[in-house]
Amino acid sequence: MKDSSCIFCKIANGEIPSSTLYEDEDFRVILDLGPASRGHALILPKEHFADVCALPEAWAAKVLPLAARIGAAMKKALGCEGFNLVQNNGEAAGQTVFHFHMHIIPRYADGPQMVSWTPGESTPQELAQTAEAIRAAL
Ligand code: AMP
Ligand code: ZN
């Protein structure tokens, strides 16, 4: 299903032009308009799924191989040394467009610096309680 009010549905289906790197029956891969680095791309499914929890397994299974293929092409074409796959789910996680997308962000030796986290501390009891809480919800 498409959502007529969703900009990524329109881009994925070619109703709004984009810098397209790749397209098949199910996905379009475009350059991000506000790139974190040169070549920053987004994998968009052509159907509307709000986030990874709404993405059917058959679609999800195609996303990582496609991301790997695009990332490998970036290394060849752009000379990046690596790339990050980033996928935000929910406003608290930084999601701003509520149509599933996977970021592919090339990383170069001279930057950019990317946000990272400072490792915190935990206790075996806290880890056990947290693991139990998540297990019980699976
Ligand atoms: P997120 O914060 O994970 O929801 O990422 C949304 C991304 O979409 C951001 O990196 C934006 O720069 C990018 N973006 C928003 N609108 C467009 C657009 N029309 N074309 C290309 N990228 C877009
Ligand atoms: Zn959509």
XYZ file of C-alpha atoms and ligand atoms in Angstrom:
162
model
C 0.000 0.000 0.000
C 1.034 3.556 -0.686
C 0.235 6.497 1.571
C -0.813 9.485 -0.534
C 0.420 11.919 2.122
C 3.882 10.332 2.394
C 6.764 12.048 0.615
C 8.898 8.882 0.519
C 6.026 6.952 -1.127
C 6.011 9.653 -3.818
C 9.796 9.632 -4.233
C 10.049 5.830 -4.199
C 7.410 5.571 -6.922
C 8.892 8.302 -9.095
C 6.121 10.880 -8.572
C 8.708 13.268 -7.123
C 12.116 13.329 -8.835
C 15.179 12.211 -6.908
C 18.840 11.409 -7.492
C 18.291 7.697 -7.997
C 21.217 5.280 -7.677
C 19.294 2.075 -8.078
C 15.749 0.908 -8.699
C 14.007 -2.453 -8.896
C 10.437 -3.709 -8.523
C 10.441 -3.202 -4.756
C 12.977 -0.491 -3.892
C 14.428 2.817 -4.979
C 17.770 4.007 -3.611
C 18.284 7.783 -3.629
C 20.793 10.336 -2.456
C 19.830 12.062 0.790
C 19.093 15.788 0.283
C 20.954 16.663 3.483
C 23.937 14.329 3.256
C 26.037 13.498 6.317
C 28.859 12.808 3.856
C 29.313 12.675 0.070
C 27.173 9.869 -1.298
C 24.806 9.477 1.710
C 21.989 7.336 0.332
C 18.587 6.071 1.444
C 16.974 2.741 0.576
C 13.217 3.268 0.185
C 10.683 0.464 -0.274
C 8.044 1.325 -2.881
C 5.276 0.317 -0.467
C 4.544 2.279 2.702
C 5.802 0.758 5.958
C 6.200 3.177 8.839
C 9.291 1.590 10.364
C 11.177 -1.679 10.725
C 8.474 -3.134 12.996
C 5.951 -2.722 10.178
C 8.277 -4.054 7.463
C 7.315 -7.610 6.413
C 10.118 -10.168 6.715
C 10.200 -10.812 2.966
C 10.962 -7.116 2.386
C 13.373 -6.897 5.280
C 15.357 -9.839 3.907
C 16.154 -7.827 0.781
C 17.345 -4.687 2.547
C 20.727 -5.834 3.918
C 21.966 -7.441 0.674
C 20.975 -4.268 -1.180
C 22.716 -2.072 1.405
C 25.878 -4.170 1.080
C 25.787 -3.850 -2.693
C 25.350 -0.069 -2.555
C 28.057 0.269 0.106
C 30.512 -1.755 -1.987
C 29.746 0.462 -4.997
C 30.366 3.572 -2.859
C 33.790 2.241 -1.853
C 34.674 1.708 -5.510
C 33.135 4.865 -6.920
C 33.736 7.406 -4.164
C 36.824 6.055 -2.449
C 35.242 5.939 0.997
C 37.004 3.585 3.393
C 33.825 2.252 4.953
C 30.169 3.019 5.465
C 27.578 3.020 8.222
C 24.107 1.541 7.928
C 21.747 3.589 10.089
C 18.064 2.953 10.499
C 15.967 5.074 12.863
C 12.691 3.876 14.370
C 10.502 6.338 16.245
C 10.837 10.013 16.993
C 12.935 9.322 20.091
C 15.421 7.514 17.861
C 15.657 10.410 15.416
C 13.187 9.221 12.795
C 11.745 12.224 10.968
C 10.131 10.572 7.939
C 7.776 7.789 8.940
C 8.291 5.582 5.912
C 10.924 2.889 6.522
C 14.332 3.818 5.150
C 17.885 2.620 5.613
C 20.670 5.191 5.532
C 23.938 4.214 3.859
C 26.548 6.740 4.954
C 30.001 6.631 3.356
C 32.879 7.186 5.796
C 36.103 8.802 4.672
C 39.483 8.857 6.382
C 39.232 12.626 6.875
C 35.714 12.600 8.307
C 33.042 13.543 8.951
C 32.943 12.809 12.650
C 29.785 10.896 13.413
C 27.769 10.757 16.591
C 28.821 7.895 18.796
C 27.951 6.898 22.330
C 30.026 6.744 25.462
C 29.886 3.213 26.880
C 28.000 3.222 30.185
C 28.172 0.821 33.109
C 25.939 -1.996 34.213
C 25.839 -4.818 36.738
C 25.177 -8.506 36.054
C 21.846 -8.111 37.919
C 20.750 -5.164 35.764
C 21.721 -7.009 32.591
C 19.804 -10.108 33.737
C 16.678 -8.057 34.584
C 16.787 -6.157 31.312
C 17.307 -9.313 29.275
C 14.400 -10.990 31.081
C 12.092 -8.013 30.420
C 12.817 -8.065 26.695
C 12.646 -11.894 26.455
C 9.205 -11.832 28.074
C 7.964 -9.392 25.414
C 9.206 -11.331 22.385
P 15.389 9.979 9.419
O 15.812 11.101 10.337
O 16.076 8.680 9.701
O 13.869 9.855 9.355
O 15.935 10.390 7.994
C 15.229 11.164 7.086
C 16.237 11.567 6.038
O 15.546 11.930 4.876
C 17.106 12.778 6.420
O 18.484 12.403 6.341
C 16.734 13.840 5.390
O 17.852 14.599 4.982
C 16.220 12.990 4.253
N 15.226 13.621 3.396
C 14.094 14.258 3.777
N 13.399 14.650 2.695
C 14.100 14.234 1.612
C 13.892 14.335 0.201
N 12.838 14.950 -0.311
N 14.829 13.772 -0.604
C 15.915 13.158 -0.105
N 16.150 13.021 1.218
C 15.261 13.560 2.062
Zn 5.346 6.100 2.490
